[in-house]
CSV table of C-alpha atoms and ligand atoms in Angstrom, one decimal:
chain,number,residue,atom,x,y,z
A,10,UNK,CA,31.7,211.6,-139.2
A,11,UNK,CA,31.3,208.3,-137.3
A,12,UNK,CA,28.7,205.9,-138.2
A,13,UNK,CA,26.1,205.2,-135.9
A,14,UNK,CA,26.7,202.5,-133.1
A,15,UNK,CA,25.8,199.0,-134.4
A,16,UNK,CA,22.3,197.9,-133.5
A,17,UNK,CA,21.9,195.7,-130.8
A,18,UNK,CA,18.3,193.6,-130.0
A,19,UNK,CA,17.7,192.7,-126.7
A,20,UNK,CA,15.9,189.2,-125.9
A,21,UNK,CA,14.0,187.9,-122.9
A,22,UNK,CA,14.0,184.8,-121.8
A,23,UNK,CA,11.8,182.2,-122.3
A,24,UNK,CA,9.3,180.8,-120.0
A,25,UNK,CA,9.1,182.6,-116.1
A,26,UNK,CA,9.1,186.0,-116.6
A,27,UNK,CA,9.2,188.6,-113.7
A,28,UNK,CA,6.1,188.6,-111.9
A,29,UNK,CA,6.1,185.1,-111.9
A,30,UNK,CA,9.5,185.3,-109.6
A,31,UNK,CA,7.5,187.0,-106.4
A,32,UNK,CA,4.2,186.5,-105.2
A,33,UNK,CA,1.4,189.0,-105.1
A,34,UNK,CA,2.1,190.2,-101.3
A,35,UNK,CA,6.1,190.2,-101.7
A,36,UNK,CA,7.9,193.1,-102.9
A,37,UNK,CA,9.1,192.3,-106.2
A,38,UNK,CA,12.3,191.0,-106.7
A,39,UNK,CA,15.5,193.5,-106.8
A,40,UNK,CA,16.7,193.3,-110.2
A,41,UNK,CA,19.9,195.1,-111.8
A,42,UNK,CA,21.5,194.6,-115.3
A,43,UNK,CA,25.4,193.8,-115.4
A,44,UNK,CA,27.6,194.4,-118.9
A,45,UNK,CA,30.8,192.4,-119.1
A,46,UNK,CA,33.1,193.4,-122.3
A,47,UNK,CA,37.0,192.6,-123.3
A,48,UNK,CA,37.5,197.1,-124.6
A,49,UNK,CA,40.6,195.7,-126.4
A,50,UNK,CA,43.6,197.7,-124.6
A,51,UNK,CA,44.4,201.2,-126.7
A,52,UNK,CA,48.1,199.9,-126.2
A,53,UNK,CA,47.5,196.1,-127.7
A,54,UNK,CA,44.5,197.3,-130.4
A,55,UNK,CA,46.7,200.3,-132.3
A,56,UNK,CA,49.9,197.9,-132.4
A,57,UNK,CA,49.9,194.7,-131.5
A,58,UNK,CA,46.9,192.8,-132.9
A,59,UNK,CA,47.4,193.5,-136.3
A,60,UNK,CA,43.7,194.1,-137.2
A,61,UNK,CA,43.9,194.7,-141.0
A,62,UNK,CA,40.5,195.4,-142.1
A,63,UNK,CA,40.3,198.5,-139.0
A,64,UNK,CA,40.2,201.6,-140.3
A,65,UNK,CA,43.7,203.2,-138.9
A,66,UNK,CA,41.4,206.2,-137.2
A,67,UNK,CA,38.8,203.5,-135.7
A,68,UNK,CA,42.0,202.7,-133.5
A,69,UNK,CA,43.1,206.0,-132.6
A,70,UNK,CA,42.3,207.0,-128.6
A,71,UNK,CA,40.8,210.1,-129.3
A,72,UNK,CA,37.8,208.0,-131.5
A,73,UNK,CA,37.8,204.8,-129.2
A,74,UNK,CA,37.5,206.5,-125.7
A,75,UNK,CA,34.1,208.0,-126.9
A,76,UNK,CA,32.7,204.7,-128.4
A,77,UNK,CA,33.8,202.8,-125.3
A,78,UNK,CA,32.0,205.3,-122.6
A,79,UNK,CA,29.6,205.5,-125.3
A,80,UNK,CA,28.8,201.8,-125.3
A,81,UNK,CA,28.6,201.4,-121.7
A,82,UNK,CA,26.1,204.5,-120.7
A,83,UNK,CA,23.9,203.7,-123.4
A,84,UNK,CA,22.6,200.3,-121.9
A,85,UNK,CA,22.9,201.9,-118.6
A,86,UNK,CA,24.2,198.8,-116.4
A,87,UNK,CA,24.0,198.4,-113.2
A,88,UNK,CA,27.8,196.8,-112.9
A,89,UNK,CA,30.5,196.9,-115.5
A,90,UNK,CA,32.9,194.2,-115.6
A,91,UNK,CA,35.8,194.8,-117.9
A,92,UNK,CA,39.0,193.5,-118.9
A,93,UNK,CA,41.9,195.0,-121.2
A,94,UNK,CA,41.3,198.5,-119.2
A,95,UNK,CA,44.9,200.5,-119.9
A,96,UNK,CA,42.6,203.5,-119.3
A,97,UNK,CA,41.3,203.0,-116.1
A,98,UNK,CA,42.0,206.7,-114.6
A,99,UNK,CA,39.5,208.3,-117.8
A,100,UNK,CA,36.8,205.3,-117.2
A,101,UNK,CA,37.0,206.0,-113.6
A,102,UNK,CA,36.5,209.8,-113.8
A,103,UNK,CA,33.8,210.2,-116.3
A,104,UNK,CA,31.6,206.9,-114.8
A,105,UNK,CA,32.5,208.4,-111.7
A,106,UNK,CA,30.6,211.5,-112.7
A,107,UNK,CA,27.7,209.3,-113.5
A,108,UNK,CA,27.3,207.8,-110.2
A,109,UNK,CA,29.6,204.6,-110.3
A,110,UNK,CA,32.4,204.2,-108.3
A,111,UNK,CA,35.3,201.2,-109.6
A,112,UNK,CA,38.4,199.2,-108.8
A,113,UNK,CA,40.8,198.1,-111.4
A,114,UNK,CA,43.4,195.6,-110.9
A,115,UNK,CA,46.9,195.1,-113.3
A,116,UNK,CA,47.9,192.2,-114.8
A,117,UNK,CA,51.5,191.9,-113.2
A,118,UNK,CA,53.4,191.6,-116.5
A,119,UNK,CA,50.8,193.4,-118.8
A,120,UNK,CA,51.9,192.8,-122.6
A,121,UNK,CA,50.6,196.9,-122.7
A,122,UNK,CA,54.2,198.1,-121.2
A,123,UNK,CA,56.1,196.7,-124.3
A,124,UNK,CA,54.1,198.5,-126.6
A,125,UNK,CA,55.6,202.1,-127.7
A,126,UNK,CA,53.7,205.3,-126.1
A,127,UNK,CA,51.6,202.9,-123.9
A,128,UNK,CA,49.1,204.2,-121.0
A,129,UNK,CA,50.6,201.5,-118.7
A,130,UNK,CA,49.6,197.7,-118.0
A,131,UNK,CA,46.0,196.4,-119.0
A,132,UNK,CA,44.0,194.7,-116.2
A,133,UNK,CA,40.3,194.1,-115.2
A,134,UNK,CA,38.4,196.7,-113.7
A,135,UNK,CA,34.4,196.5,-112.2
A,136,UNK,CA,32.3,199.7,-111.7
A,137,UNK,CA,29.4,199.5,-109.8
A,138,UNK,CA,26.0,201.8,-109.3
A,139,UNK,CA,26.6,203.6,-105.6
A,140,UNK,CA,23.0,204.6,-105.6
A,141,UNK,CA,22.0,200.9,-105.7
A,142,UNK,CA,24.4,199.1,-103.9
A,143,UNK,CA,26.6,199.9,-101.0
A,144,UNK,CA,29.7,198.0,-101.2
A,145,UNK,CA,30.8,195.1,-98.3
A,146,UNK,CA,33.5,193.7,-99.4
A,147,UNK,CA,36.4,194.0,-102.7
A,148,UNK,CA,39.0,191.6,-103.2
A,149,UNK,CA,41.5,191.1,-105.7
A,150,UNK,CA,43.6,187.9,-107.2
A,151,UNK,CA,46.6,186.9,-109.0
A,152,UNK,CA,45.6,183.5,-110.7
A,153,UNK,CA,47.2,180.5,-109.7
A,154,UNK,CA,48.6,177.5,-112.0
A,155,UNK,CA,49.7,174.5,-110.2
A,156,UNK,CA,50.2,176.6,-107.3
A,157,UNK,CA,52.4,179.0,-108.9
A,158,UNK,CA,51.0,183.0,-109.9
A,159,UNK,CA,50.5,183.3,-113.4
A,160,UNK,CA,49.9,186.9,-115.3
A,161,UNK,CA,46.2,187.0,-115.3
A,162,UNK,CA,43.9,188.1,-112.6
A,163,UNK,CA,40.8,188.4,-111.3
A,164,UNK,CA,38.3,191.3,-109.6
A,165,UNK,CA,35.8,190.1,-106.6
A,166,UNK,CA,33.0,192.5,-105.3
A,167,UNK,CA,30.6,191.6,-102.3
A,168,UNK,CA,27.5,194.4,-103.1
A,169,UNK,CA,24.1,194.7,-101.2
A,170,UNK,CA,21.3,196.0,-102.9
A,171,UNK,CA,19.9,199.2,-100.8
A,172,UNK,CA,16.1,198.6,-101.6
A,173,UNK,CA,15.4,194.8,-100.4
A,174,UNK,CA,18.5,194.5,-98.6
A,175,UNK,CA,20.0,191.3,-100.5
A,176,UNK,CA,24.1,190.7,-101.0
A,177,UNK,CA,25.8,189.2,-103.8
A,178,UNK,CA,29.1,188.7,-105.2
A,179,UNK,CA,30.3,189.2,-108.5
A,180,UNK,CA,33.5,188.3,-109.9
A,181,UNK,CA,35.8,189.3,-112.9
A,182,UNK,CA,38.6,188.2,-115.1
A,183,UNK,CA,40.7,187.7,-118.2
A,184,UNK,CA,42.1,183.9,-118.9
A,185,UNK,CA,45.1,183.6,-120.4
A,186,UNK,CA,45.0,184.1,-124.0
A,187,UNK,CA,45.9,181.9,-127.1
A,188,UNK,CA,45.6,178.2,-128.5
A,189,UNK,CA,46.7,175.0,-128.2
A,190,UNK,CA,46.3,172.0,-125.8
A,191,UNK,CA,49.0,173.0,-123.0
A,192,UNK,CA,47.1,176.6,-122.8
A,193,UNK,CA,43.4,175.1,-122.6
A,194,UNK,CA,45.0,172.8,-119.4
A,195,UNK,CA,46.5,175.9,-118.1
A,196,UNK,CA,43.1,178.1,-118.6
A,197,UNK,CA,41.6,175.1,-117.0
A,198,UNK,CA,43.6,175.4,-113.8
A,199,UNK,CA,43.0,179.4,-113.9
A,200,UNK,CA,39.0,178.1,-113.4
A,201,UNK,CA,39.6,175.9,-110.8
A,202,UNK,CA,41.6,178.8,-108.9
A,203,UNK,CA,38.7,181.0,-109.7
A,204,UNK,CA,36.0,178.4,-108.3
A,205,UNK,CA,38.5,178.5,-105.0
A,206,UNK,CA,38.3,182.2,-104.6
A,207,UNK,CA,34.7,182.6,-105.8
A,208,UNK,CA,34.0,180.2,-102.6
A,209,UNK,CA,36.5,181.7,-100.6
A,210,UNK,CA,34.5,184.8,-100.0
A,211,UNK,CA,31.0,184.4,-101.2
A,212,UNK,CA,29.3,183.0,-98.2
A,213,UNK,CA,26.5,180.9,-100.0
A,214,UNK,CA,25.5,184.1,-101.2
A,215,UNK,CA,24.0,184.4,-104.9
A,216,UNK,CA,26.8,185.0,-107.5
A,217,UNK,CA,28.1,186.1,-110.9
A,218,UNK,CA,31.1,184.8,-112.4
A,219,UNK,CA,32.0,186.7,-115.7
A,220,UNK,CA,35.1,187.8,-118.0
A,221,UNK,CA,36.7,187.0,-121.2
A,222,UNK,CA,37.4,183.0,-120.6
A,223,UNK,CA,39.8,182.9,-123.8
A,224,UNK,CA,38.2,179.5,-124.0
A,225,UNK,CA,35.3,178.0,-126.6
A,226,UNK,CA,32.4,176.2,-124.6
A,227,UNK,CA,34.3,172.7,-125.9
A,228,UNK,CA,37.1,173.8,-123.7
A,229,UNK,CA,37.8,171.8,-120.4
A,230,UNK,CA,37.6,175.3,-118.4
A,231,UNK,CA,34.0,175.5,-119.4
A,232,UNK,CA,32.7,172.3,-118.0
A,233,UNK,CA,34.9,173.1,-114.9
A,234,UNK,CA,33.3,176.4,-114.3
A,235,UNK,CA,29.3,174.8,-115.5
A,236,UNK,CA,29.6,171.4,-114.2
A,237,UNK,CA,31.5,171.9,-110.5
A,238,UNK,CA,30.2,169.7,-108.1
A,239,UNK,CA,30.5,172.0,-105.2
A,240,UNK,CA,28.6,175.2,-107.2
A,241,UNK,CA,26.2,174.9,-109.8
A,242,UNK,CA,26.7,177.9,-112.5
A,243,UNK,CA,24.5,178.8,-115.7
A,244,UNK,CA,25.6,180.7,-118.5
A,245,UNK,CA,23.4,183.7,-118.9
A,246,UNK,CA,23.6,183.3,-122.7
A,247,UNK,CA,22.7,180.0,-123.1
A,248,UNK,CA,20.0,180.6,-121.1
A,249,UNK,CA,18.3,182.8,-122.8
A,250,UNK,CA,18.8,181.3,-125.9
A,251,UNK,CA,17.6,177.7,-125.3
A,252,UNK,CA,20.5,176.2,-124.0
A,253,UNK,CA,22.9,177.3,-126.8
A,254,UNK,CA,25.4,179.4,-126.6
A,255,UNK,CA,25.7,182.3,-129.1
A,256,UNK,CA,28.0,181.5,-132.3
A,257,UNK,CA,30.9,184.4,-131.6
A,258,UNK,CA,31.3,187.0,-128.7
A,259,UNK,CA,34.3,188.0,-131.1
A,260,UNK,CA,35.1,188.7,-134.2
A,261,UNK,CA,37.8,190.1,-136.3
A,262,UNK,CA,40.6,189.7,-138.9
A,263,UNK,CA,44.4,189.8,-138.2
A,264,UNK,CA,47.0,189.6,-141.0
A,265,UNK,CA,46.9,185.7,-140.4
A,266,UNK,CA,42.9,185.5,-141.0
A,267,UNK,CA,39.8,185.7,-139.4
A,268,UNK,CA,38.9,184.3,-135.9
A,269,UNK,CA,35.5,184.1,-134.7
A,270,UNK,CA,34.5,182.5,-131.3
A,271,UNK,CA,32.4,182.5,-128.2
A,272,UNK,CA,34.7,183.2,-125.5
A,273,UNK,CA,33.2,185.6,-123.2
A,274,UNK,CA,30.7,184.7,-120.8
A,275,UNK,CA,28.3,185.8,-118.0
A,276,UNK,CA,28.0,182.4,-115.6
A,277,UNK,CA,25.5,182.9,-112.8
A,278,UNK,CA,24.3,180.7,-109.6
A,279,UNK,CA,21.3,178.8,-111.0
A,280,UNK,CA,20.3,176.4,-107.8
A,281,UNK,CA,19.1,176.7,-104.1
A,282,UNK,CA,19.4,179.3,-102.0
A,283,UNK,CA,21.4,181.3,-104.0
A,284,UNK,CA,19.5,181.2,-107.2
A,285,UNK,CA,20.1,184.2,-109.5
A,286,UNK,CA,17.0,184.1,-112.3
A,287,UNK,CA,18.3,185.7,-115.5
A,288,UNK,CA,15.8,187.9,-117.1
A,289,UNK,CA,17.0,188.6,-120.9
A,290,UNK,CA,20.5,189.5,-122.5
A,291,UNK,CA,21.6,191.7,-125.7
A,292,UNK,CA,22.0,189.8,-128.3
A,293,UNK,CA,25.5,190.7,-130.6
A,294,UNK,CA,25.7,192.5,-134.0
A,295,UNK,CA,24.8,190.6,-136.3
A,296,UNK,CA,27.3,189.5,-139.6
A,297,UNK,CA,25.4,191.8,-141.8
A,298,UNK,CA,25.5,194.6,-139.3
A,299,UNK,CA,29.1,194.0,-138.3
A,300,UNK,CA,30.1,194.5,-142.4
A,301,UNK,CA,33.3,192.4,-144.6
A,302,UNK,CA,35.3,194.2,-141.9
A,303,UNK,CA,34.7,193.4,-138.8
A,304,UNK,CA,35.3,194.5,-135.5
A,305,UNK,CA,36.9,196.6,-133.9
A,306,UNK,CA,35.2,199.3,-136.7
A,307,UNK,CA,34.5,203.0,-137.2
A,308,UNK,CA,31.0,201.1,-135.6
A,309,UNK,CA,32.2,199.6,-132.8
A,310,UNK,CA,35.4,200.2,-130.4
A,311,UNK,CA,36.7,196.4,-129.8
A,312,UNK,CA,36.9,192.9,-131.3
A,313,UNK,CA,34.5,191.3,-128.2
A,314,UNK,CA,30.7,192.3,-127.9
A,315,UNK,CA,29.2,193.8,-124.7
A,316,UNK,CA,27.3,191.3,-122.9
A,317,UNK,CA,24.4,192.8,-121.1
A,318,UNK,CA,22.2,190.5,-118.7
A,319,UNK,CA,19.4,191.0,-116.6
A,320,UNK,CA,19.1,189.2,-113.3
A,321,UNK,CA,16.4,189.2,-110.4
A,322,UNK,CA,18.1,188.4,-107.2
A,323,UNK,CA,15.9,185.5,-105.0
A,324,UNK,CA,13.3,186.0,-102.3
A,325,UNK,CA,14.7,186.6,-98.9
A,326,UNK,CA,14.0,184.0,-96.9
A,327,UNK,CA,14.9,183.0,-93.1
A,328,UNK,CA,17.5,180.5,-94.8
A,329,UNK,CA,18.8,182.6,-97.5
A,330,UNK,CA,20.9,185.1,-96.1
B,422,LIG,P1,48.1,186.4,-123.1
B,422,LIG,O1,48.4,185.2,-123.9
B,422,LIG,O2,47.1,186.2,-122.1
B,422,LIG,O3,47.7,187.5,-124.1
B,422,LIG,C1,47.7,188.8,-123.7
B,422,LIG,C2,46.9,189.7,-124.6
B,422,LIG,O4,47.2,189.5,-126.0
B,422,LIG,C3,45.4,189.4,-124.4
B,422,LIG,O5,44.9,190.6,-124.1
B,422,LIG,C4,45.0,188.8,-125.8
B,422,LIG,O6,43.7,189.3,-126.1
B,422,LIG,C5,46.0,189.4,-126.7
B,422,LIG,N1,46.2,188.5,-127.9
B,422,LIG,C6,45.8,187.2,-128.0
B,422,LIG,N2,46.1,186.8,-129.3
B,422,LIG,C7,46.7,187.8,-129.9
B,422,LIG,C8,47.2,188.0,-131.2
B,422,LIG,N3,47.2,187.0,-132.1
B,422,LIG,N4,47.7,189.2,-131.5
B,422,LIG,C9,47.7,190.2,-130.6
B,422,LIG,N5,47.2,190.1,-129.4
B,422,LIG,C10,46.7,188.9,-129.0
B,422,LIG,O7,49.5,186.9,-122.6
B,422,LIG,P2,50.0,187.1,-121.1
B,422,LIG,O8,49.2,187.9,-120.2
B,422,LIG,O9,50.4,185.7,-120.6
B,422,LIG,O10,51.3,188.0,-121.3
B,422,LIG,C11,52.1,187.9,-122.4
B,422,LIG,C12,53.5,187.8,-121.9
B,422,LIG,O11,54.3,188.2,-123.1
B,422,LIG,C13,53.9,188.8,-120.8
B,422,LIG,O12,54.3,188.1,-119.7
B,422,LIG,C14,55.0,189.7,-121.4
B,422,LIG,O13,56.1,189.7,-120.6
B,422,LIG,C15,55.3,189.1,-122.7
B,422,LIG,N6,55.4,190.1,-123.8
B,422,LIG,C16,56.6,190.6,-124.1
B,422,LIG,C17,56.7,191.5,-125.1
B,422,LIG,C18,58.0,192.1,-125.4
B,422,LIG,O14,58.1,192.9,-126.2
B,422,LIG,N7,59.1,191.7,-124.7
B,422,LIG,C19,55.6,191.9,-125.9
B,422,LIG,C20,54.3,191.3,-125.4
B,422,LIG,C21,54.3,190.4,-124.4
B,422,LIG,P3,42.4,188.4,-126.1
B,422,LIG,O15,42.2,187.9,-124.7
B,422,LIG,O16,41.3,189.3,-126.5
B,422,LIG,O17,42.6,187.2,-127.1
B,423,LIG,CA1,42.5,191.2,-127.0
């Protein structure tokens, strides 16, 4: 009954591939693949975003919870970063099942819990392979805003890679939603809070910073998270794709129009020591694929693409680690 899942092309990057990151008598460099996706919370996508051109039964649990799991196995990641997760206890049980193990963290005052016959608050969750990395350190953070919590958060693992040995962090969140100029300053501040924790516990080691910024690259957040003096951080898309980033990570039409934008984003330590090479990315449906309608569809489970990135992690070397 349900269409087929929409196709997705993947493409390398240009200029050093693999081989050329090791030399012939090192091992070659670890690599792992990381997916980073807003799901759209069940509680928030069947009635509160008012997505008119869905198909009622695209929205319905029983067809979403399928396409979800569905969409992460098939590009079999290494580490799932997620936000919008009001289903964390099903995610965590059948990727448990297939080798990951996952923490999720709330948002304290989840728009979910006003929402009739919700599963409880949405938050971010991050699952991780236990056969590829054993796990050194987890923390979690309630965003701060001129020094005062605000209702997003974000998800912070340390991981070491079994085979060669090398650690990394990676970090997760959701930025508060909506326009306008006061929310772009606030989302700003949210960066600079995430730059503080980021530092906080990452040792100099090699890092991923990646979520659903609810912010277009124009946005001051963007040059605060790209252009810090203290930590210098790619975005994986861009990289792959010349320098630009992709036209929309979402796309979908409410009652009040359509909205289309780049606002999700895999940011990755480009420089030094702690140099993370980025090897290729999925690139989104494309507007004929995605159809007059849409997303979320009968095709696709939410209103944000899957980003899926490849990364080799550097050389170890006596100053690296
Ligand atoms: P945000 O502004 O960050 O938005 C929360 C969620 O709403 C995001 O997941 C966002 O998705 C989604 N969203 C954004 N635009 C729309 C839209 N046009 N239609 C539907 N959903 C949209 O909110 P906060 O986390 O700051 O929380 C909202 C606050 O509102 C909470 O503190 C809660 O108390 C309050 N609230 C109260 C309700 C009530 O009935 N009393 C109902 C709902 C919220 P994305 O990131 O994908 O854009
Ligand atoms: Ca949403």
């Amino acid at each position: 009954k349900l269409p087929p899942q929409l196709q997705r092309h993947y493409r390398h990057t240009p200029g050093p591939s693999l081989s050329s990151l090791h030399t012939s008598t090192a091992p070659p460099a670890a690599t792992f693949r990381l997916m980073q996706w807003n799901v759209l919370a069940q509680a928030l996508g069947a009635h509160a975003d008012n997505f008119v051109m869905c198909p009622k039964e695209a929205l319905c649990w029983d067809t979403r919870r399928f396409r979800i799991l569905e969409e992460i196995l098939v590009h079999q990641p290494d580490i799932v970063c997620l936000q919008e997760v009001d289903h964390f206890s099903l995610l965590e049980r059948v990727l448990g099942s297939q080798g990951y193990e996952g923490f999720f963290v709330p948002k304290p005052d989840s728009p979910c819990i006003y929402v009739p016959e919700n599963s409880g608050p949405d938050g971010c969750a991050l699952f991780y392979r236990t056969a590829k990395f054993k796990l050194i350190e987890q923390h979690s953070r309630i965003l701060e805003v001129w020094r005062v919590q605000s209702n997003q958060v974000a998800l912070l693992v340390t991981l070491r890679e079994r085979q060669s040995q090398r650690e990394f962090t990676v970090l997760t969140t959701h930025l508060k939603a909506k326009q306008g100029a006061l929310l772009a300053s606030l989302r700003n501040e949210q960066g600079k809070d995430l730059l503080e924790f980021l530092e906080q516990h990452r040792g100099g080691r090699p890092a991923v910073l990646c979520g659903d910024l609810n912010a277009e690259p124009s946005e001051p957040v963007y040059a605060t998270l790209t252009q810090a003096p203290s930590l210098a951080l790619s975005s994986a898309y861009a990289t792959v794709n010349n320098g630009e980033e992709p036209p929309y990570s979402t796309w979908k039409i409410r009652g009040n129009g359509e909205s289309k934008h780049n606002i999700d984003y895999v940011l990755y330590t480009s420089e030094g020591s702690s140099v993370l090479q980025v090897l290729g990315s999925l690139d989104h449906p494309s507007e004929e694929a995605l159809g007059p309608g849409r997303a979320p569809s009968l095709a696709y489970p939410s209103d944000h693409f899957s980003l899926v990135c490849d990364f080799a992690l550097p050389e170890l070397s006596d100053d690296a680690q």
